Short mmCIF file of C-alpha atoms in Angstrom, two decimals:
data_model
loop_
_atom_site.label_atom_id
_atom_site.label_comp_id
_atom_site.label_asym_id
_atom_site.label_seq_id
_atom_site.Cartn_x
_atom_site.Cartn_y
_atom_site.Cartn_z
CA UNK A 1 0.00 0.00 0.00
CA UNK A 2 1.38 3.42 -0.94
CA UNK A 3 1.80 5.82 1.95
CA UNK A 4 1.43 9.51 1.25
CA UNK A 5 3.10 11.93 3.63
CA UNK A 6 2.67 15.68 3.47
CA UNK A 7 5.05 18.31 4.71
CA UNK A 8 2.48 19.66 7.13
CA UNK A 9 -1.27 20.15 6.93
CA UNK A 10 -1.33 23.05 4.56
CA UNK A 11 -3.95 25.77 4.84
CA UNK A 12 -7.39 24.42 3.91
CA UNK A 13 -8.45 26.50 0.92
CA UNK A 14 -9.18 24.27 -2.06
CA UNK A 15 -10.42 26.97 -4.45
CA UNK A 16 -9.69 26.88 -8.16
CA UNK A 17 -8.63 29.65 -10.48
CA UNK A 18 -8.80 32.53 -7.98
CA UNK A 19 -6.45 35.45 -8.44
CA UNK A 20 -3.67 35.55 -5.85
CA UNK A 21 -4.42 39.10 -4.76
CA UNK A 22 -8.08 38.33 -4.21
CA UNK A 23 -7.08 35.21 -2.37
CA UNK A 24 -4.94 37.16 0.04
CA UNK A 25 -7.89 39.13 1.35
CA UNK A 26 -9.58 36.20 3.06
CA UNK A 27 -8.79 34.69 6.45
CA UNK A 28 -6.41 31.97 5.36
CA UNK A 29 -2.85 32.45 6.51
CA UNK A 30 -3.88 35.19 8.95
CA UNK A 31 -3.20 34.83 12.66
CA UNK A 32 -6.45 34.22 14.54
CA UNK A 33 -6.06 34.46 18.32
CA UNK A 34 -9.72 33.65 18.89
CA UNK A 35 -9.10 30.02 17.95
CA UNK A 36 -7.14 29.28 21.10
CA UNK A 37 -8.57 29.40 24.61
CA UNK A 38 -7.26 28.28 27.97
CA UNK A 39 -3.68 27.56 28.99
CA UNK A 40 -2.46 31.03 28.21
CA UNK A 41 -4.87 32.21 25.57
CA UNK A 42 -3.76 35.82 25.58
CA UNK A 43 -0.91 37.01 23.40
CA UNK A 44 2.30 38.09 25.07
CA UNK A 45 1.75 41.82 25.44
CA UNK A 46 4.88 43.86 25.33
CA UNK A 47 6.80 40.81 24.14
CA UNK A 48 8.89 42.82 21.73
CA UNK A 49 10.61 44.53 24.64
CA UNK A 50 11.10 41.29 26.60
CA UNK A 51 14.13 40.14 24.63
CA UNK A 52 17.01 42.22 23.31
CA UNK A 53 19.29 40.06 21.12
CA UNK A 54 22.02 42.69 21.30
CA UNK A 55 22.55 42.15 25.03
CA UNK A 56 24.31 39.20 26.72
CA UNK A 57 22.06 36.38 27.85
CA UNK A 58 21.10 36.52 31.53
CA UNK A 59 21.80 32.91 32.51
CA UNK A 60 21.16 31.41 35.96
CA UNK A 61 24.36 30.82 37.91
CA UNK A 62 23.34 27.23 38.65
CA UNK A 63 23.28 26.30 34.98
CA UNK A 64 19.89 24.62 35.40
CA UNK A 65 17.71 24.27 32.33
CA UNK A 66 15.38 26.88 33.78
CA UNK A 67 12.13 25.25 32.60
CA UNK A 68 10.27 22.07 33.48
CA UNK A 69 9.17 21.66 29.89
CA UNK A 70 9.64 23.09 26.40
CA UNK A 71 6.51 22.72 24.27
CA UNK A 72 7.54 22.63 20.62
CA UNK A 73 5.18 22.85 17.66
CA UNK A 74 6.09 20.63 14.71
CA UNK A 75 4.32 19.47 11.61
CA UNK A 76 4.79 15.98 10.22
CA UNK A 77 8.18 16.49 8.62
CA UNK A 78 11.33 14.36 8.72
CA UNK A 79 13.54 17.43 9.03
CA UNK A 80 12.80 17.62 12.77
CA UNK A 81 14.46 14.23 13.32
CA UNK A 82 17.47 15.82 15.06
CA UNK A 83 15.23 16.99 17.88
CA UNK A 84 13.26 13.74 17.93
CA UNK A 85 16.44 11.71 18.29
CA UNK A 86 17.61 13.98 21.11
CA UNK A 87 14.24 13.50 22.79
CA UNK A 88 13.77 9.81 22.11
CA UNK A 89 10.38 10.50 20.52
CA UNK A 90 7.60 13.05 20.82
CA UNK A 91 8.00 13.07 24.62
CA UNK A 92 11.29 12.98 26.48
CA UNK A 93 12.43 9.39 27.04
CA UNK A 94 14.54 8.42 30.07
CA UNK A 95 18.22 8.32 29.16
CA UNK A 96 17.75 10.50 26.06
CA UNK A 97 20.00 13.44 25.22
CA UNK A 98 17.45 15.94 26.51
CA UNK A 99 16.71 13.92 29.63
CA UNK A 100 20.41 13.83 30.48
CA UNK A 101 20.48 17.62 30.20
CA UNK A 102 17.60 17.92 32.66
CA UNK A 103 15.33 19.18 29.91
CA UNK A 104 11.82 17.93 29.18
CA UNK A 105 10.63 18.54 25.62
CA UNK A 106 7.13 17.88 24.35
CA UNK A 107 6.68 17.85 20.57
CA UNK A 108 3.16 19.03 19.69
CA UNK A 109 1.99 18.05 16.21
CA UNK A 110 0.01 20.94 14.73
CA UNK A 111 -0.07 20.35 11.00
CA UNK A 112 -1.82 23.58 10.01
CA UNK A 113 0.88 26.24 9.84
CA UNK A 114 -1.39 29.14 10.74
CA UNK A 115 -2.68 27.29 13.78
CA UNK A 116 0.92 26.56 14.73
CA UNK A 117 1.72 30.27 14.69
CA UNK A 118 -1.42 31.00 16.68
CA UNK A 119 -0.36 28.44 19.27
CA UNK A 120 2.95 30.23 19.73
CA UNK A 121 1.32 33.65 20.02
CA UNK A 122 -1.19 32.43 22.61
CA UNK A 123 1.34 30.62 24.83
CA UNK A 124 0.10 27.14 23.92
CA UNK A 125 3.60 26.28 22.71
CA UNK A 126 6.93 27.90 23.48
CA UNK A 127 8.82 27.16 20.26
CA UNK A 128 7.62 26.45 16.73
CA UNK A 129 9.15 24.75 13.72
CA UNK A 130 8.54 26.72 10.52
CA UNK A 131 10.31 27.78 7.33
CA UNK A 132 11.96 31.16 6.82
CA UNK A 133 9.53 32.07 4.05
CA UNK A 134 6.43 31.33 6.15
CA UNK A 135 8.08 33.02 9.14
CA UNK A 136 8.30 36.25 7.12
CA UNK A 137 4.48 36.33 7.07
CA UNK A 138 3.99 35.20 10.66
CA UNK A 139 6.55 37.64 12.03
CA UNK A 140 4.81 40.59 10.36
CA UNK A 141 1.45 39.50 11.73
CA UNK A 142 2.94 38.92 15.20
CA UNK A 143 4.34 42.44 15.09
CA UNK A 144 0.94 43.84 14.18
CA UNK A 145 -0.51 42.22 17.30
CA UNK A 146 2.32 43.22 19.63
CA UNK A 147 3.67 39.69 20.09
CA UNK A 148 7.45 39.27 20.31
CA UNK A 149 9.38 36.28 19.01
CA UNK A 150 12.68 35.54 17.28
CA UNK A 151 14.16 32.91 14.99
CA UNK A 152 17.14 31.34 16.75
CA UNK A 153 18.06 28.00 15.16
CA UNK A 154 18.35 26.46 11.71
CA UNK A 155 16.92 22.95 11.42
CA UNK A 156 17.57 21.94 7.81
CA UNK A 157 17.89 22.84 4.16
CA UNK A 158 15.54 21.35 1.60
CA UNK A 159 17.85 19.72 -0.93
CA UNK A 160 15.57 18.14 -3.51
CA UNK A 161 12.53 17.57 -1.33
CA UNK A 162 10.54 20.36 -3.05
CA UNK A 163 10.18 20.99 -6.77
CA UNK A 164 8.13 22.14 -9.77
CA UNK A 165 7.07 19.52 -12.31
CA UNK A 166 5.57 20.00 -15.78
CA UNK A 167 3.94 17.98 -18.53
CA UNK A 168 5.59 17.14 -21.82
CA UNK A 169 6.63 20.31 -23.63
CA UNK A 170 7.25 22.31 -20.46
CA UNK A 171 11.03 22.43 -20.15
CA UNK A 172 11.68 25.80 -18.52
CA UNK A 173 10.10 28.27 -16.14
CA UNK A 174 9.15 30.48 -19.09
CA UNK A 175 7.17 27.56 -20.54
CA UNK A 176 4.74 27.90 -17.61
CA UNK A 177 3.26 31.02 -19.27
CA UNK A 178 -0.43 30.44 -19.94
CA UNK A 179 -0.40 27.05 -18.18
CA UNK A 180 -2.39 25.80 -15.21
CA UNK A 181 -0.27 25.14 -12.12
CA UNK A 182 -1.42 23.46 -8.89
CA UNK A 183 0.12 24.52 -5.57
CA UNK A 184 -0.73 25.07 -1.90
CA UNK A 185 -0.92 28.83 -1.17
CA UNK A 186 1.12 30.55 1.55
CA UNK A 187 3.46 27.61 2.01
CA UNK A 188 7.03 26.79 0.95
CA UNK A 189 5.53 25.41 -2.28
CA UNK A 190 4.04 28.83 -2.99
CA UNK A 191 7.37 30.51 -2.29
CA UNK A 192 9.28 28.10 -4.54
CA UNK A 193 6.92 28.84 -7.44
CA UNK A 194 6.79 32.59 -6.87
CA UNK A 195 10.55 32.86 -6.60
CA UNK A 196 11.17 30.84 -9.73
CA UNK A 197 8.70 32.94 -11.74
CA UNK A 198 10.14 36.16 -10.33
CA UNK A 199 13.63 35.08 -11.34
CA UNK A 200 12.62 34.11 -14.87
CA UNK A 201 12.18 36.06 -18.07
CA UNK A 202 8.39 36.18 -17.71
CA UNK A 203 6.69 39.56 -17.57
CA UNK A 204 4.64 40.74 -14.60
CA UNK A 205 1.49 40.18 -16.64
CA UNK A 206 2.48 36.62 -17.47
CA UNK A 207 3.29 35.84 -13.84
CA UNK A 208 -0.03 37.28 -12.70
CA UNK A 209 -1.86 35.19 -15.28
CA UNK A 210 -0.21 32.01 -13.97
CA UNK A 211 -1.36 32.79 -10.44
CA UNK A 212 -4.86 33.76 -11.57
CA UNK A 213 -5.27 30.44 -13.42
CA UNK A 214 -3.67 28.36 -10.67
CA UNK A 215 -5.41 25.53 -8.85
CA UNK A 216 -5.08 26.23 -5.13
CA UNK A 217 -5.06 23.08 -3.03
CA UNK A 218 -5.70 22.44 0.64
CA UNK A 219 -2.43 20.56 1.17
CA UNK A 220 0.94 19.74 -0.33
CA UNK A 221 -0.05 16.30 -1.63
CA UNK A 222 -2.97 17.19 -3.88
CA UNK A 223 -0.91 19.05 -6.53
CA UNK A 224 1.04 15.88 -7.33
CA UNK A 225 -2.17 13.88 -7.48
CA UNK A 226 -3.83 16.36 -9.84
CA UNK A 227 -0.74 16.36 -12.04
CA UNK A 228 -0.61 12.57 -12.25
CA UNK A 229 -4.31 12.60 -13.21
CA UNK A 230 -3.49 15.07 -16.03
CA UNK A 231 -5.84 17.69 -14.58
CA UNK A 232 -3.17 20.42 -14.51
CA UNK A 233 -0.19 21.29 -16.69
CA UNK A 234 2.27 21.67 -13.82
CA UNK A 235 2.46 21.34 -10.06
CA UNK A 236 4.57 22.31 -7.08
CA UNK A 237 5.08 19.17 -5.05
CA UNK A 238 7.62 17.34 -2.96
CA UNK A 239 9.03 13.85 -2.78
CA UNK A 240 8.08 11.07 -2.78
CA UNK A 241 4.82 12.33 -4.35
CA UNK A 242 6.69 14.51 -6.85
CA UNK A 243 8.74 11.66 -8.35
CA UNK A 244 5.74 9.33 -8.33
CA UNK A 245 3.65 11.86 -10.26
CA UNK A 246 6.36 12.32 -12.92
CA UNK A 247 6.68 8.56 -13.30
CA UNK A 248 2.92 8.21 -13.83
CA UNK A 249 2.66 10.86 -16.56
CA UNK A 250 4.51 10.06 -19.76
CA UNK A 251 6.84 12.74 -21.04
CA UNK A 252 6.66 14.86 -17.91
CA UNK A 253 9.71 16.12 -16.06
CA UNK A 254 10.99 18.05 -13.10
CA UNK A 255 11.61 21.65 -14.17
CA UNK A 256 13.59 22.69 -11.08
CA UNK A 257 13.80 21.75 -7.44
CA UNK A 258 15.68 22.54 -4.24
CA UNK A 259 18.75 20.67 -5.38
CA UNK A 260 19.09 23.56 -7.82
CA UNK A 261 17.55 26.22 -5.54
CA UNK A 262 19.54 24.70 -2.71
CA UNK A 263 19.59 27.79 -0.48
CA UNK A 264 15.95 28.82 -0.78
CA UNK A 265 13.84 26.73 1.62
CA UNK A 266 15.09 26.30 5.17
CA UNK A 267 13.34 25.07 8.30
CA UNK A 268 14.01 27.03 11.48
CA UNK A 269 12.94 27.22 15.13
CA UNK A 270 11.24 30.35 16.49
CA UNK A 271 10.89 31.03 20.24
CA UNK A 272 8.46 33.40 21.94
CA UNK A 273 10.13 36.31 23.69
CA UNK A 274 8.16 35.60 26.85
CA UNK A 275 9.57 32.07 27.13
CA UNK A 276 13.09 33.03 26.04
CA UNK A 277 13.32 35.86 28.59
CA UNK A 278 12.31 33.56 31.44
CA UNK A 279 14.15 30.43 30.31
CA UNK A 280 17.28 31.31 28.29
CA UNK A 281 19.14 28.22 29.51
CA UNK A 282 16.33 25.98 28.29
CA UNK A 283 16.61 27.48 24.80
CA UNK A 284 20.37 26.88 24.81
CA UNK A 285 19.89 23.27 25.93
CA UNK A 286 17.25 22.77 23.26
CA UNK A 287 19.65 23.91 20.54
CA UNK A 288 22.59 22.00 22.02
CA UNK A 289 20.67 18.74 22.29
CA UNK A 290 19.28 19.14 18.78
CA UNK A 291 22.81 19.49 17.38
CA UNK A 292 23.90 16.42 19.34
CA UNK A 293 20.94 14.59 17.81
CA UNK A 294 22.13 15.57 14.34
CA UNK A 295 25.63 14.28 15.15
CA UNK A 296 24.12 11.00 16.30
CA UNK A 297 22.16 10.68 13.05
CA UNK A 298 25.25 11.26 10.95
CA UNK A 299 27.02 8.50 12.86
CA UNK A 300 24.07 6.07 13.00
CA UNK A 301 21.49 7.03 10.35
CA UNK A 302 19.67 3.70 10.40
CA UNK A 303 18.68 4.21 14.04
CA UNK A 304 17.20 7.61 13.20
CA UNK A 305 15.14 6.08 10.38
CA UNK A 306 13.88 3.44 12.78
CA UNK A 307 12.93 6.05 15.38
CA UNK A 308 10.81 7.96 12.87
CA UNK A 309 9.12 4.71 11.92
CA UNK A 310 8.11 4.11 15.54
CA UNK A 311 6.31 7.47 15.87
CA UNK A 312 2.74 6.42 15.22
CA UNK A 313 1.40 9.95 14.68
CA UNK A 314 3.96 10.60 11.92
CA UNK A 315 2.90 7.52 9.91
CA UNK A 316 6.24 7.46 8.11
CA UNK A 317 7.63 3.94 7.65
CA UNK A 318 11.35 3.43 8.20
CA UNK A 319 12.16 2.92 4.50
CA UNK A 320 10.22 6.04 3.52
CA UNK A 321 11.95 8.06 6.25
CA UNK A 322 15.30 7.09 4.72
CA UNK A 323 14.16 8.17 1.25
CA UNK A 324 12.74 11.47 2.47
CA UNK A 325 15.86 12.38 4.43
CA UNK A 326 17.91 12.01 1.24
CA UNK A 327 16.25 15.26 0.08
CA UNK A 328 17.19 17.16 3.23
CA UNK A 329 20.41 18.45 4.77
CA UNK A 330 20.14 18.38 8.56
CA UNK A 331 21.91 21.45 9.91
CA UNK A 332 24.90 21.18 12.19
CA UNK A 333 26.61 23.93 14.19
CA UNK A 334 28.65 25.18 11.22
CA UNK A 335 25.51 25.36 9.08
CA UNK A 336 23.78 27.41 11.78
CA UNK A 337 26.66 29.84 12.06
CA UNK A 338 26.86 30.34 8.31
CA UNK A 339 23.09 30.55 7.83
CA UNK A 340 22.37 33.07 10.60
CA UNK A 341 25.50 35.07 9.74
CA UNK A 342 27.04 37.88 11.72
CA UNK A 343 25.25 40.98 12.94
CA UNK A 344 24.43 43.41 10.12
CA UNK A 345 26.12 41.12 7.59
CA UNK A 346 24.34 39.63 4.60
CA UNK A 347 23.30 36.02 5.22
CA UNK A 348 21.22 33.27 3.70
CA UNK A 349 18.61 33.91 6.40
CA UNK A 350 18.36 37.60 5.47
CA UNK A 351 18.32 36.82 1.73
CA UNK A 352 15.38 34.40 2.04
CA UNK A 353 13.51 36.55 4.56
CA UNK A 354 13.65 39.62 2.31
CA UNK A 355 12.46 37.70 -0.75
CA UNK A 356 9.59 36.15 1.20
CA UNK A 357 8.54 39.54 2.56
CA UNK A 358 8.35 40.78 -1.02
CA UNK A 359 6.07 37.89 -1.94
CA UNK A 360 3.72 38.48 0.99
CA UNK A 361 3.64 42.22 0.35
CA UNK A 362 2.61 41.52 -3.25
CA UNK A 363 -0.09 39.14 -1.96
CA UNK A 364 -1.25 41.80 0.55
CA UNK A 365 -0.75 39.42 3.42
CA UNK A 366 1.50 41.83 5.31
CA UNK A 367 1.39 45.60 5.58
CA UNK A 368 4.98 46.37 6.39
CA UNK A 369 8.41 44.80 6.18
CA UNK A 370 10.96 44.26 8.93
CA UNK A 371 14.72 44.44 8.94
CA UNK A 372 15.72 40.75 9.10
CA UNK A 373 18.24 41.72 11.78
CA UNK A 374 15.39 42.48 14.20
CA UNK A 375 13.80 39.05 13.70
CA UNK A 376 16.71 36.79 14.64
CA UNK A 377 18.51 36.02 17.91
CA UNK A 378 21.97 34.48 17.39
CA UNK A 379 22.94 34.35 21.06
CA UNK A 380 21.81 30.78 21.70
CA UNK A 381 23.88 29.33 18.85
CA UNK A 382 26.80 31.62 19.72
CA UNK A 383 26.75 30.37 23.31
CA UNK A 384 27.63 26.90 22.00
CA UNK A 385 30.94 28.06 20.56
CA UNK A 386 33.67 25.54 21.35
CA UNK A 387 31.24 22.67 21.92
CA UNK A 388 30.88 21.81 18.25
CA UNK A 389 33.12 22.05 15.23
CA UNK A 390 32.78 25.30 13.30
CA UNK A 391 34.24 23.72 10.15
CA UNK A 392 31.71 23.06 7.42
CA UNK A 393 30.95 19.40 6.78
CA UNK A 394 29.34 20.14 3.43
CA UNK A 395 31.59 19.59 0.42
CA UNK A 396 32.18 22.60 -1.78
CA UNK A 397 30.13 22.54 -4.97
CA UNK A 398 32.03 21.50 -8.06
CA UNK A 399 30.83 23.33 -11.15
CA UNK A 400 30.84 21.74 -14.59
CA UNK A 401 29.66 23.11 -17.91
CA UNK A 402 26.28 21.75 -19.04
CA UNK A 403 26.44 19.41 -22.05
CA UNK A 404 26.15 21.15 -25.40
CA UNK A 405 22.53 21.65 -26.36
CA UNK A 406 21.21 21.73 -22.79
CA UNK A 407 18.22 24.05 -22.51
CA UNK A 408 18.29 26.61 -19.66
CA UNK A 409 15.65 26.34 -16.95
CA UNK A 410 15.25 30.13 -17.04
CA UNK A 411 16.39 33.08 -19.15
CA UNK A 412 16.34 36.61 -17.76
CA UNK A 413 16.68 39.64 -20.00
CA UNK A 414 18.08 42.55 -18.04
CA UNK A 415 18.77 46.16 -19.00
CA UNK A 416 22.16 46.87 -17.49
CA UNK A 417 23.36 50.33 -18.43
CA UNK A 418 26.98 51.13 -19.16
CA UNK A 419 28.77 54.34 -19.96
CA UNK A 420 28.77 55.06 -23.72
CA UNK A 421 31.26 52.86 -25.62
CA UNK A 422 32.48 51.54 -22.27
CA UNK A 423 32.29 48.44 -20.06
CA UNK A 424 31.91 50.57 -16.92
CA UNK A 425 28.55 49.85 -15.31
CA UNK A 426 26.41 52.78 -14.29
CA UNK A 427 25.77 53.10 -10.56
CA UNK A 428 22.05 52.60 -11.09
CA UNK A 429 22.72 49.29 -12.81
CA UNK A 430 24.46 47.74 -9.83
CA UNK A 431 21.07 47.32 -8.16
CA UNK A 432 19.98 45.22 -11.15
CA UNK A 433 23.10 43.06 -10.90
CA UNK A 434 22.55 42.76 -7.14
CA UNK A 435 19.15 41.20 -7.88
CA UNK A 436 20.95 38.65 -10.03
CA UNK A 437 23.40 38.06 -7.18
CA UNK A 438 20.63 37.39 -4.66
CA UNK A 439 19.02 34.95 -7.06
CA UNK A 440 22.33 33.17 -7.67
CA UNK A 441 22.86 32.90 -3.93
CA UNK A 442 19.54 31.07 -3.45
CA UNK A 443 20.03 28.97 -6.61
CA UNK A 444 23.61 28.12 -5.75
CA UNK A 445 23.76 24.81 -7.60
CA UNK A 446 23.46 26.38 -11.05
CA UNK A 447 25.66 27.38 -13.95
CA UNK A 448 24.97 30.89 -15.25
CA UNK A 449 25.63 32.24 -18.73
CA UNK A 450 26.00 36.01 -19.05
CA UNK A 451 25.50 37.13 -22.65
CA UNK A 452 26.04 40.73 -23.71
CA UNK A 453 23.99 42.08 -26.63
CA UNK A 454 23.91 45.36 -28.57
CA UNK A 455 21.78 46.97 -31.23
CA UNK A 456 22.98 47.21 -34.81
CA UNK A 457 24.26 50.77 -34.55
CA UNK A 458 27.98 51.06 -35.29
CA UNK A 459 30.55 48.59 -36.53
CA UNK A 460 29.74 44.94 -35.85
CA UNK A 461 33.31 44.05 -34.81
CA UNK A 462 33.32 46.85 -32.24
CA UNK A 463 29.91 45.78 -30.90
CA UNK A 464 31.03 42.17 -30.59
CA UNK A 465 34.05 43.17 -28.51
CA UNK A 466 32.11 45.68 -26.41
CA UNK A 467 29.30 43.22 -25.61
CA UNK A 468 31.87 40.64 -24.47
CA UNK A 469 33.62 43.17 -22.23
CA UNK A 470 30.30 44.19 -20.69
CA UNK A 471 29.40 40.57 -19.94
CA UNK A 472 32.81 40.18 -18.31
CA UNK A 473 32.17 43.31 -16.23
CA UNK A 474 28.94 41.81 -14.87
CA UNK A 475 30.74 38.56 -14.05
CA UNK A 476 33.58 40.42 -12.34
CA UNK A 477 31.13 42.34 -10.16
CA UNK A 478 29.38 39.13 -9.10
CA UNK A 479 32.69 37.45 -8.27
CA UNK A 480 34.02 40.39 -6.30
CA UNK A 481 30.78 41.28 -4.48
CA UNK A 482 29.27 37.86 -3.84
CA UNK A 483 32.40 35.66 -3.96
CA UNK A 484 30.86 33.34 -6.53
CA UNK A 485 33.41 31.02 -8.17
CA UNK A 486 34.43 32.30 -11.57
CA UNK A 487 34.01 28.78 -12.95
CA UNK A 488 30.28 29.02 -12.28
CA UNK A 489 29.77 31.78 -14.87
CA UNK A 490 30.36 31.76 -18.62
CA UNK A 491 30.35 34.92 -20.69
CA UNK A 492 29.71 35.67 -24.35
CA UNK A 493 29.44 38.76 -26.53
CA UNK A 494 26.77 38.43 -29.18
CA UNK A 495 26.97 42.00 -30.44
CA UNK A 496 23.98 42.72 -32.70
CA UNK A 497 23.57 39.11 -33.85
CA UNK A 498 20.69 38.09 -31.54
CA UNK A 499 18.08 40.84 -31.58
CA UNK A 500 14.76 40.34 -29.79
CA UNK A 501 13.14 43.33 -31.53
CA UNK A 502 13.60 45.27 -34.73
CA UNK A 503 16.58 47.62 -34.91
CA UNK A 504 14.51 49.98 -37.11
CA UNK A 505 13.00 51.83 -34.13
CA UNK A 506 14.50 53.47 -31.01
CA UNK A 507 12.30 51.27 -28.81
CA UNK A 508 13.49 48.11 -30.55
CA UNK A 509 17.14 49.11 -30.33
CA UNK A 510 16.75 49.79 -26.61
CA UNK A 511 15.40 46.28 -26.02
CA UNK A 512 18.25 44.80 -28.00
CA UNK A 513 20.82 46.52 -25.77
CA UNK A 514 20.48 43.96 -23.00
CA UNK A 515 22.21 41.30 -20.95
CA UNK A 516 20.78 37.78 -21.06
CA UNK A 517 21.17 35.66 -17.93
CA UNK A 518 20.67 31.97 -18.68
CA UNK A 519 20.41 29.53 -15.78
CA UNK A 520 21.25 25.82 -16.02
CA UNK A 521 21.22 23.05 -13.41
CA UNK A 522 24.78 22.24 -12.43
CA UNK A 523 25.44 18.80 -13.98
CA UNK A 524 28.02 18.08 -11.27
CA UNK A 525 25.39 18.60 -8.54
#
């Protein structure tokens, strides 16, 4: 019997063909404090002032955990296995890592993400598992209601678990134009689709049409099912459902996934300010034990798979747990340090958070944006310095050129302005190249072609040389600013040979003076 597992009970919407903006005006995805009563049903008033991440932690001299219990919201997702191993299950088992630290942890399964956020805001849980993209929405809504909380720990990277699949004939993101796509709104699946479309060569009108025609599902499983039944052209799904759906539909394929966008979807832990202020040592012990659980899994993975299989409420057999974990990178201490970054420095956390805020602003789910720096508390991970290795255990990516004839998964056409007859970028154009840099950071496992193009004005030989120099200037900026390996980028100067419009009009010539950014999956990845 096939077992279908979803990455959380996605928001129950189930409407078809509703425009995204109109969709955002209803209750789904919005914090509703009226749902929770009893056991601390009021939000933490003044919580934003309860914790100041810039100050040293006030730890008890005794070193006690400082809390009888940590109540932690999770959805049914294998990525939380580090904590489950440390706990010995959903409740702390005698002799477990957490028990030996004097910490009692209770994992509360709340599959609906909005209800999970409500539980945190109403003191029904102390910590919640979420993704950075969903956190961008929740944090804004928490702020509106005066509830304080901070992200403090990275749980995992999605590395192939999430992806976009398409029927025969859909080979790139641009091929989604005019097609019907199924996805679960206001979830990581939504963010993966939105980000891919935003980073493609599709126009705003084309992207809006895709969302207006989309089939919105109540969970993360249904899109794969609809795709396999040939009811939609494409779907945002995750494994094992994603691979099963492709196998069932002849000629279909995976367009892109989080092996390519390998720094886009990350699970994190968020703690309420009220709990953190009263129990800082408990938060430290929670993070420390979780990291020890990850180390145990790396040493004895089979035992972790078995543990997941014994958790009845997860309904994930041992063999399926093994398969699912192959699409995830469980975060260790070095991953946490790199992901959270240093104060005021650019980081993967900040990059994802900013992009997600942009999506939710477009969807009218949030009214204002926050500085990512104000939403994260690094002190708990920093307090573990010296207890774990700070050296990365993840091999550096090796970049190889795609085979000749490989079609790009996306092609962006950017207007990057240079000084006349020069390869010096204008100051205003650096913002455009920075957008490319942020995209390349999230889609790290890609090869990028940078092609310079000109109009037909002037000598062809001069234009060929100038377009090549301008492509090299863009590459040099990306290498120097973002430290991308030079081997990841290839440059070409096409001069006037590849126009996209007529050169007979000023408007056409302007469109031909462009830089094409072509994105390919890294064949070495």
